[in-house]
PDB file of C-alpha atoms in Angstrom:
ATOM      1  CA  MET A 196       2.124  12.268  -3.395  1.00  0.00           C
ATOM      2  CA  ASN A 197       5.085   9.982  -2.570  1.00  0.00           C
ATOM      3  CA  GLN A 198       6.975   9.194  -5.777  1.00  0.00           C
ATOM      4  CA  PRO A 199       8.304   5.742  -6.239  1.00  0.00           C
ATOM      5  CA  THR A 200      12.745   5.366  -5.076  1.00  0.00           C
ATOM      6  CA  GLY A 201      14.500   2.865  -3.990  1.00  0.00           C
ATOM      7  CA  MET A 202      13.475  -0.787  -3.667  1.00  0.00           C
ATOM      8  CA  ALA A 203      10.027  -2.076  -3.193  1.00  0.00           C
ATOM      9  CA  THR A 204       8.555  -3.505  -0.540  1.00  0.00           C
ATOM     10  CA  ILE A 205       5.720  -5.286  -2.082  1.00  0.00           C
ATOM     11  CA  GLU A 206       6.629  -6.606  -5.139  1.00  0.00           C
ATOM     12  CA  THR A 207       6.251  -9.722  -7.982  1.00  0.00           C
ATOM     13  CA  LYS A 208       8.478 -10.237 -11.430  1.00  0.00           C
ATOM     14  CA  ALA A 209       6.704 -12.036 -14.541  1.00  0.00           C
ATOM     15  CA  LEU A 210       4.343 -13.796 -11.952  1.00  0.00           C
ATOM     16  CA  ARG A 211       2.633 -16.551 -13.138  1.00  0.00           C
ATOM     17  CA  TYR A 212      -0.521 -18.610 -11.723  1.00  0.00           C
ATOM     18  CA  ALA A 213      -2.751 -21.176 -13.604  1.00  0.00           C
ATOM     19  CA  TYR A 214      -5.716 -22.942 -11.913  1.00  0.00           C
ATOM     20  CA  GLY A 215      -5.446 -25.805 -13.441  1.00  0.00           C
ATOM     21  CA  THR A 216      -5.279 -25.455 -17.286  1.00  0.00           C
ATOM     22  CA  ARG A 217      -6.617 -21.722 -16.644  1.00  0.00           C
ATOM     23  CA  GLU A 218      -3.699 -19.379 -16.187  1.00  0.00           C
ATOM     24  CA  VAL A 219      -5.201 -16.412 -14.181  1.00  0.00           C
ATOM     25  CA  LEU A 220      -1.579 -13.947 -13.820  1.00  0.00           C
ATOM     26  CA  ARG A 221       0.450 -14.722 -16.752  1.00  0.00           C
ATOM     27  CA  GLY A 222       3.620 -12.396 -16.130  1.00  0.00           C
ATOM     28  CA  LEU A 223       2.531  -9.753 -13.149  1.00  0.00           C
ATOM     29  CA  ASP A 224       4.846  -6.881 -12.377  1.00  0.00           C
ATOM     30  CA  LEU A 225       3.981  -5.001  -9.655  1.00  0.00           C
ATOM     31  CA  ALA A 226       6.196  -3.161  -7.556  1.00  0.00           C
ATOM     32  CA  VAL A 227       5.101  -0.750  -4.527  1.00  0.00           C
ATOM     33  CA  HIS A 228       7.332   1.420  -2.557  1.00  0.00           C
ATOM     34  CA  ALA A 229       7.826   1.855   0.424  1.00  0.00           C
ATOM     35  CA  GLY A 230       5.154   5.231   2.217  1.00  0.00           C
ATOM     36  CA  GLU A 231       2.753   4.743  -1.241  1.00  0.00           C
ATOM     37  CA  ILE A 232      -0.630   3.159  -1.241  1.00  0.00           C
ATOM     38  CA  TYR A 233      -1.299   1.989  -4.497  1.00  0.00           C
ATOM     39  CA  ALA A 234      -4.744   0.953  -6.124  1.00  0.00           C
ATOM     40  CA  LEU A 235      -5.282  -2.203  -7.805  1.00  0.00           C
ATOM     41  CA  LEU A 236      -8.096  -1.734  -9.792  1.00  0.00           C
ATOM     42  CA  GLY A 237      -9.433  -4.504 -12.553  1.00  0.00           C
ATOM     43  CA  GLY A 238     -12.754  -6.994 -13.616  1.00  0.00           C
ATOM     44  CA  ASN A 239     -14.440  -9.690 -12.640  1.00  0.00           C
ATOM     45  CA  GLY A 240     -11.666 -12.840 -13.611  1.00  0.00           C
ATOM     46  CA  ALA A 241      -8.712  -9.910 -13.945  1.00  0.00           C
ATOM     47  CA  GLY A 242      -6.758 -11.957 -11.747  1.00  0.00           C
ATOM     48  CA  LYS A 243      -6.732  -9.295  -8.228  1.00  0.00           C
ATOM     49  CA  SER A 244      -7.938 -12.027  -6.070  1.00  0.00           C
ATOM     50  CA  THR A 245      -5.336 -14.232  -6.958  1.00  0.00           C
ATOM     51  CA  THR A 246      -2.389 -11.296  -6.681  1.00  0.00           C
ATOM     52  CA  LEU A 247      -3.437 -11.413  -3.078  1.00  0.00           C
ATOM     53  CA  ASN A 248      -3.085 -14.592  -2.688  1.00  0.00           C
ATOM     54  CA  ALA A 249      -0.147 -15.241  -3.558  1.00  0.00           C
ATOM     55  CA  LEU A 250       1.216 -12.224  -2.180  1.00  0.00           C
ATOM     56  CA  LEU A 251      -0.250 -13.973   1.062  1.00  0.00           C
ATOM     57  CA  GLY A 252       1.877 -17.356   0.526  1.00  0.00           C
ATOM     58  CA  PHE A 253      -1.561 -19.042   0.028  1.00  0.00           C
ATOM     59  CA  ILE A 254      -0.224 -19.841  -3.221  1.00  0.00           C
ATOM     60  CA  THR A 255       2.885 -21.239  -5.022  1.00  0.00           C
ATOM     61  CA  PRO A 256       3.524 -19.500  -8.713  1.00  0.00           C
ATOM     62  CA  THR A 257       3.901 -20.612 -11.306  1.00  0.00           C
ATOM     63  CA  GLN A 258       6.935 -18.791 -12.237  1.00  0.00           C
ATOM     64  CA  GLY A 259       8.058 -15.940 -11.300  1.00  0.00           C
ATOM     65  CA  SER A 260       9.034 -14.155  -8.301  1.00  0.00           C
ATOM     66  CA  VAL A 261       6.382 -12.709  -5.102  1.00  0.00           C
ATOM     67  CA  SER A 262       8.869 -10.364  -2.547  1.00  0.00           C
ATOM     68  CA  ILE A 263       7.059  -8.463   1.106  1.00  0.00           C
ATOM     69  CA  SER A 264      10.025  -6.845   2.924  1.00  0.00           C
ATOM     70  CA  GLY A 265      12.815  -8.582   1.382  1.00  0.00           C
ATOM     71  CA  PHE A 266      10.326 -11.992   1.717  1.00  0.00           C
ATOM     72  CA  ASP A 267       8.962 -14.359  -0.755  1.00  0.00           C
ATOM     73  CA  PRO A 268       5.633 -15.335   0.625  1.00  0.00           C
ATOM     74  CA  SER A 269       5.704 -19.250  -0.650  1.00  0.00           C
ATOM     75  CA  ARG A 270       9.396 -20.349   0.631  1.00  0.00           C
ATOM     76  CA  ASP A 271       8.779 -17.746   3.687  1.00  0.00           C
ATOM     77  CA  PRO A 272       5.488 -18.037   5.133  1.00  0.00           C
ATOM     78  CA  GLN A 273       5.934 -16.904   8.354  1.00  0.00           C
ATOM     79  CA  ALA A 274       8.821 -13.965   7.527  1.00  0.00           C
ATOM     80  CA  ALA A 275       6.389 -12.449   4.880  1.00  0.00           C
ATOM     81  CA  ARG A 276       3.084 -13.040   7.199  1.00  0.00           C
ATOM     82  CA  ALA A 277       4.827 -11.424   9.922  1.00  0.00           C
ATOM     83  CA  SER A 278       5.370  -8.251   8.418  1.00  0.00           C
ATOM     84  CA  LEU A 279       2.391  -7.259   6.639  1.00  0.00           C
ATOM     85  CA  ALA A 280      -1.382  -6.865   7.334  1.00  0.00           C
ATOM     86  CA  TYR A 281      -3.906  -8.199   5.651  1.00  0.00           C
ATOM     87  CA  VAL A 282      -7.834  -6.366   6.337  1.00  0.00           C
ATOM     88  CA  PRO A 283     -10.465  -8.646   3.997  1.00  0.00           C
ATOM     89  CA  GLU A 284     -13.382  -7.032   2.500  1.00  0.00           C
ATOM     90  CA  SER A 285     -14.860  -8.470   6.545  1.00  0.00           C
ATOM     91  CA  VAL A 286     -12.330  -7.356   8.619  1.00  0.00           C
ATOM     92  CA  ALA A 287     -12.125 -11.203  11.391  1.00  0.00           C
ATOM     93  CA  LEU A 288     -12.543  -9.713  14.806  1.00  0.00           C
ATOM     94  CA  TYR A 289     -13.903 -12.114  17.752  1.00  0.00           C
ATOM     95  CA  ASP A 290     -17.096 -10.084  18.262  1.00  0.00           C
ATOM     96  CA  HIS A 291     -17.329 -11.196  21.977  1.00  0.00           C
ATOM     97  CA  LEU A 292     -14.066  -9.094  22.565  1.00  0.00           C
ATOM     98  CA  THR A 293     -13.692  -5.055  23.246  1.00  0.00           C
ATOM     99  CA  ALA A 294     -11.684  -3.292  20.799  1.00  0.00           C
ATOM    100  CA  ARG A 295      -8.650  -3.055  23.180  1.00  0.00           C
ATOM    101  CA  GLU A 296      -9.340  -6.586  23.741  1.00  0.00           C
ATOM    102  CA  ASN A 297      -9.386  -7.471  20.098  1.00  0.00           C
ATOM    103  CA  ILE A 298      -6.105  -5.990  19.332  1.00  0.00           C
ATOM    104  CA  ASP A 299      -3.989  -7.150  23.124  1.00  0.00           C
ATOM    105  CA  TYR A 300      -5.178 -10.996  21.421  1.00  0.00           C
ATOM    106  CA  PHE A 301      -4.648 -10.604  17.975  1.00  0.00           C
ATOM    107  CA  LEU A 302      -0.560  -9.184  19.514  1.00  0.00           C
ATOM    108  CA  ALA A 303       0.357 -11.640  21.436  1.00  0.00           C
ATOM    109  CA  LEU A 304      -0.722 -14.450  19.468  1.00  0.00           C
ATOM    110  CA  ALA A 305       2.652 -12.557  16.871  1.00  0.00           C
ATOM    111  CA  GLY A 306       4.813 -11.968  20.434  1.00  0.00           C
ATOM    112  CA  THR A 307       4.180  -8.039  20.192  1.00  0.00           C
ATOM    113  CA  ASP A 308       4.612  -6.045  22.702  1.00  0.00           C
ATOM    114  CA  ARG A 309       0.622  -5.671  24.504  1.00  0.00           C
ATOM    115  CA  SER A 310       0.970  -2.550  26.698  1.00  0.00           C
ATOM    116  CA  VAL A 311      -2.348  -1.146  27.063  1.00  0.00           C
ATOM    117  CA  ALA A 312      -0.824   2.780  27.383  1.00  0.00           C
ATOM    118  CA  GLY A 313       2.349   2.447  25.221  1.00  0.00           C
ATOM    119  CA  VAL A 314       0.791   0.914  22.367  1.00  0.00           C
ATOM    120  CA  ILE A 315      -2.589   0.104  21.985  1.00  0.00           C
ATOM    121  CA  ASP A 316      -4.083   3.099  23.669  1.00  0.00           C
ATOM    122  CA  PRO A 317      -2.162   4.958  20.823  1.00  0.00           C
ATOM    123  CA  ALA A 318      -2.633   2.574  18.024  1.00  0.00           C
ATOM    124  CA  LEU A 319      -6.533   3.453  18.913  1.00  0.00           C
ATOM    125  CA  GLU A 320      -6.217   6.689  19.268  1.00  0.00           C
ATOM    126  CA  ALA A 321      -4.697   7.498  15.557  1.00  0.00           C
ATOM    127  CA  VAL A 322      -7.302   5.507  13.863  1.00  0.00           C
ATOM    128  CA  SER A 323     -10.041   8.063  15.523  1.00  0.00           C
ATOM    129  CA  LEU A 324     -11.579   5.388  17.313  1.00  0.00           C
ATOM    130  CA  PRO A 325     -13.839   7.126  19.765  1.00  0.00           C
ATOM    131  CA  SER A 326     -12.639   6.157  23.514  1.00  0.00           C
ATOM    132  CA  ASP A 327     -15.724   5.527  24.813  1.00  0.00           C
ATOM    133  CA  ALA A 328     -15.580   2.798  21.532  1.00  0.00           C
ATOM    134  CA  TRP A 329     -12.276   0.751  23.106  1.00  0.00           C
ATOM    135  CA  ASN A 330     -14.153  -0.727  26.098  1.00  0.00           C
ATOM    136  CA  LYS A 331     -17.522  -1.997  24.045  1.00  0.00           C
ATOM    137  CA  ARG A 332     -17.506  -5.425  21.925  1.00  0.00           C
ATOM    138  CA  VAL A 333     -17.263  -5.508  18.635  1.00  0.00           C
ATOM    139  CA  GLY A 334     -19.901  -7.515  17.483  1.00  0.00           C
ATOM    140  CA  GLY A 335     -22.182  -4.258  17.433  1.00  0.00           C
ATOM    141  CA  PHE A 336     -18.915  -2.109  15.374  1.00  0.00           C
ATOM    142  CA  SER A 337     -20.365  -0.730  12.246  1.00  0.00           C
ATOM    143  CA  LYS A 338     -17.828  -1.669   9.732  1.00  0.00           C
ATOM    144  CA  GLY A 339     -16.018   1.468   9.800  1.00  0.00           C
ATOM    145  CA  MET A 340     -15.378   0.889  13.160  1.00  0.00           C
ATOM    146  CA  ARG A 341     -14.121  -2.652  12.313  1.00  0.00           C
ATOM    147  CA  GLN A 342     -11.845  -1.104   9.861  1.00  0.00           C
ATOM    148  CA  LYS A 343     -10.623   0.764  12.499  1.00  0.00           C
ATOM    149  CA  VAL A 344      -9.546  -1.704  14.702  1.00  0.00           C
ATOM    150  CA  ALA A 345      -7.620  -3.940  12.050  1.00  0.00           C
ATOM    151  CA  ILE A 346      -6.157  -0.904  11.301  1.00  0.00           C
ATOM    152  CA  ALA A 347      -5.181   0.030  15.084  1.00  0.00           C
ATOM    153  CA  LEU A 348      -3.759  -3.230  15.131  1.00  0.00           C
ATOM    154  CA  ALA A 349      -1.515  -3.235  12.656  1.00  0.00           C
ATOM    155  CA  LEU A 350      -0.294  -0.101  13.572  1.00  0.00           C
ATOM    156  CA  ALA A 351       0.488  -1.075  17.068  1.00  0.00           C
ATOM    157  CA  ARG A 352       2.583  -4.186  15.480  1.00  0.00           C
ATOM    158  CA  GLN A 353       4.038  -1.928  13.552  1.00  0.00           C
ATOM    159  CA  VAL A 354       3.991  -3.594  10.223  1.00  0.00           C
ATOM    160  CA  PRO A 355       5.334  -2.345   7.427  1.00  0.00           C
ATOM    161  CA  VAL A 356       2.958  -3.554   4.832  1.00  0.00           C
ATOM    162  CA  LEU A 357      -1.262  -3.251   4.591  1.00  0.00           C
ATOM    163  CA  LEU A 358      -3.271  -5.509   2.516  1.00  0.00           C
ATOM    164  CA  LEU A 359      -6.348  -4.254   1.556  1.00  0.00           C
ATOM    165  CA  ASP A 360      -9.544  -6.385  -0.291  1.00  0.00           C
ATOM    166  CA  GLU A 361     -11.974  -4.253  -1.188  1.00  0.00           C
ATOM    167  CA  PRO A 362     -11.793  -1.625   1.935  1.00  0.00           C
ATOM    168  CA  THR A 363     -14.508   0.428   1.300  1.00  0.00           C
ATOM    169  CA  SER A 364     -16.980  -1.943   0.285  1.00  0.00           C
ATOM    170  CA  GLY A 365     -20.200  -1.096   1.386  1.00  0.00           C
ATOM    171  CA  LEU A 366     -19.085   1.886   3.346  1.00  0.00           C
ATOM    172  CA  ASP A 367     -21.160   5.378   3.218  1.00  0.00           C
ATOM    173  CA  PRO A 368     -19.202   8.469   1.414  1.00  0.00           C
ATOM    174  CA  ARG A 369     -17.998   9.603   5.100  1.00  0.00           C
ATOM    175  CA  ALA A 370     -16.953   6.855   6.919  1.00  0.00           C
ATOM    176  CA  THR A 371     -14.932   5.945   2.658  1.00  0.00           C
ATOM    177  CA  MET A 372     -13.318   8.923   3.337  1.00  0.00           C
ATOM    178  CA  ASP A 373     -12.716   8.726   7.418  1.00  0.00           C
ATOM    179  CA  PHE A 374     -11.410   5.703   5.333  1.00  0.00           C
ATOM    180  CA  ASN A 375      -8.509   6.680   3.503  1.00  0.00           C
ATOM    181  CA  ARG A 376      -7.429   9.355   5.924  1.00  0.00           C
ATOM    182  CA  LEU A 377      -7.204   6.614   7.640  1.00  0.00           C
ATOM    183  CA  LEU A 378      -5.074   5.677   5.290  1.00  0.00           C
ATOM    184  CA  GLU A 379      -3.426   8.441   5.218  1.00  0.00           C
ATOM    185  CA  THR A 380      -2.649   8.027   8.973  1.00  0.00           C
ATOM    186  CA  ALA A 381      -0.696   5.316   7.689  1.00  0.00           C
ATOM    187  CA  ARG A 382       1.401   6.441   5.001  1.00  0.00           C
ATOM    188  CA  ALA A 383       2.563   9.125   6.858  1.00  0.00           C
ATOM    189  CA  ARG A 384       4.308   5.811   9.581  1.00  0.00           C
ATOM    190  CA  GLY A 385       6.022   4.809   6.447  1.00  0.00           C
ATOM    191  CA  VAL A 386       3.811   1.769   6.096  1.00  0.00           C
ATOM    192  CA  THR A 387       3.220   0.944   2.359  1.00  0.00           C
ATOM    193  CA  THR A 388      -0.651  -0.666   1.503  1.00  0.00           C
ATOM    194  CA  LEU A 389      -2.106  -2.050  -1.629  1.00  0.00           C
ATOM    195  CA  MET A 390      -5.524  -2.087  -2.126  1.00  0.00           C
ATOM    196  CA  VAL A 391      -7.381  -4.337  -4.479  1.00  0.00           C
ATOM    197  CA  THR A 392     -10.399  -2.509  -5.091  1.00  0.00           C
ATOM    198  CA  HIS A 393     -13.653  -1.637  -7.198  1.00  0.00           C
ATOM    199  CA  ASP A 394     -13.967   1.293  -5.749  1.00  0.00           C
ATOM    200  CA  LEU A 395     -12.539   4.193  -8.444  1.00  0.00           C
ATOM    201  CA  LEU A 396     -12.748   7.259  -6.083  1.00  0.00           C
ATOM    202  CA  SER A 397     -11.925   6.532  -3.674  1.00  0.00           C
ATOM    203  CA  ALA A 398      -8.387   5.324  -5.348  1.00  0.00           C
ATOM    204  CA  VAL A 399      -8.449   8.593  -7.482  1.00  0.00           C
ATOM    205  CA  ASP A 400      -9.242  10.523  -3.031  1.00  0.00           C
ATOM    206  CA  VAL A 401      -5.642   8.812  -2.007  1.00  0.00           C
ATOM    207  CA  ALA A 402      -4.179   6.847  -4.632  1.00  0.00           C
ATOM    208  CA  ASP A 403      -0.137   7.590  -5.497  1.00  0.00           C
ATOM    209  CA  ARG A 404      -0.723   5.278  -7.982  1.00  0.00           C
ATOM    210  CA  ILE A 405      -3.104   3.244  -9.691  1.00  0.00           C
ATOM    211  CA  GLY A 406      -2.579  -0.009 -12.204  1.00  0.00           C
ATOM    212  CA  PHE A 407      -5.093  -1.297 -14.223  1.00  0.00           C
ATOM    213  CA  LEU A 408      -5.271  -4.963 -13.546  1.00  0.00           C
ATOM    214  CA  ALA A 409      -6.452  -7.209 -17.412  1.00  0.00           C
ATOM    215  CA  ASP A 410      -6.051 -10.578 -18.165  1.00  0.00           C
ATOM    216  CA  GLY A 411      -3.231 -11.502 -16.032  1.00  0.00           C
ATOM    217  CA  ARG A 412      -1.065  -8.276 -15.938  1.00  0.00           C
ATOM    218  CA  ILE A 413      -0.630  -4.882 -15.875  1.00  0.00           C
ATOM    219  CA  GLU A 414      -1.675  -2.757 -19.044  1.00  0.00           C
ATOM    220  CA  GLU A 415      -1.565   0.189 -16.725  1.00  0.00           C
ATOM    221  CA  GLU A 416      -0.705   2.410 -14.659  1.00  0.00           C
ATOM    222  CA  LEU A 417      -1.202   5.990 -13.729  1.00  0.00           C
ATOM    223  CA  ALA A 418       0.303   8.503 -11.239  1.00  0.00           C
ATOM    224  CA  ALA A 419      -1.118  11.233  -9.614  1.00  0.00           C
ATOM    225  CA  ALA A 420      -0.414  14.637  -9.318  1.00  0.00           C
ATOM    226  CA  ALA A 421      -0.205  17.874  -7.349  1.00  0.00           C
ATOM    227  CA  GLY A 422      -2.221  19.611  -6.333  1.00  0.00           C
ATOM    228  CA  PRO A 423      -6.328  18.840  -5.874  1.00  0.00           C
ATOM    229  CA  ASN A 424      -6.809  17.496  -8.959  1.00  0.00           C
ATOM    230  CA  ARG A 425      -4.560  14.398  -9.037  1.00  0.00           C
ATOM    231  CA  PHE A 426      -6.178  12.390 -11.297  1.00  0.00           C
ATOM    232  CA  ASP A 427      -7.647  13.251 -14.932  1.00  0.00           C
ATOM    233  CA  LEU A 428     -11.176  11.877 -13.865  1.00  0.00           C
ATOM    234  CA  ASN A 429     -12.795  11.685 -17.000  1.00  0.00           C
ATOM    235  CA  SER A 430      -9.636   9.976 -18.885  1.00  0.00           C
ATOM    236  CA  LEU A 431      -9.725   7.680 -16.131  1.00  0.00           C
ATOM    237  CA  HIS A 432     -13.904   6.901 -16.187  1.00  0.00           C
ATOM    238  CA  GLN A 433     -13.223   5.813 -19.922  1.00  0.00           C
ATOM    239  CA  ARG A 434     -10.201   3.913 -18.886  1.00  0.00           C
ATOM    240  CA  TYR A 435     -12.177   1.497 -16.373  1.00  0.00           C
ATOM    241  CA  ALA A 436     -14.342   1.321 -17.995  1.00  0.00           C
ATOM    242  CA  GLY A 437     -13.006  -0.512 -21.093  1.00  0.00           C
ATOM    243  CA  ALA A 438     -11.293  -2.592 -19.221  1.00  0.00           C
ATOM    244  CA  GLY A 439     -15.112  -4.102 -17.674  1.00  0.00           C
ATOM    245  CA  ALA A 440     -14.508  -3.127 -14.261  1.00  0.00           C
TER     246      ALA A 440
END
C-alpha cells in the first residue's frame, strides 16, 4: 500500500464548474500522489465525468484550480496532456493497424522514441499481451486486449499519470483481475492513476484510496489497510448504496 507523500501529481483545489446555471462541481478538493491508485466512485450526476474533463483541459473551471504534474490543463493543455495518458471506457485504436503499429503511430504523434526493440516490445511484454497478438490487427481484439495496448502505449511514453474512465465496464471477472494487476505494474513504475469507476469490487482490489463523490465534492475518502482485508466491505457497500451509486 502506498501512503500519500509530498506534492500531488493530480490535484484540484476548491474546483467549481457549472453548465449554465447548474453547478456540477462544488468546491472539489482532490489530491492523488505519485505511484498511487485512486478510485473515484459516485452516482450518476455526481460530477465524475466533469472532473475528468477538467483534468484533461476540455473545460475551464468556473473557480478553483487544476494541476497535472504541475501544469494547469486549461492554461497549458499541451504540457499537461504530454504528461498523461487517458484511457476512455471504449479504447480508441485504429482497427486496421496491429498492436505494434498502433503504439508506433501514437508515439510518432507524441514525438517519443519509437524503437520497437527498446520501447514498444518491452511495453507490450509488461502488460502481458501475448506475443502472438503483437502483429495482429486490433480490430479483432477484446476490450481487455485493447486496454492492454492502451496501457502499453502509456508505459512506452513513460507518462507519470493515467486517467481511466470506467476501465472495467464490460469486462468479465478474470479480465478485471488481469486489468488490476496491470495497474499494479504501472504503479510499480511510479505511475499515478486516477480511475473513475462504478466497480466497487475492482476498486477494493487495487486502489490505495477510494473517494466518494457526491454533489460535486468528495464526501469521504478511505485508505487501504495492510493485509488481505484492505477495506471493510460491509461498510463500503453501505456507503456506496447511500451515495446512490
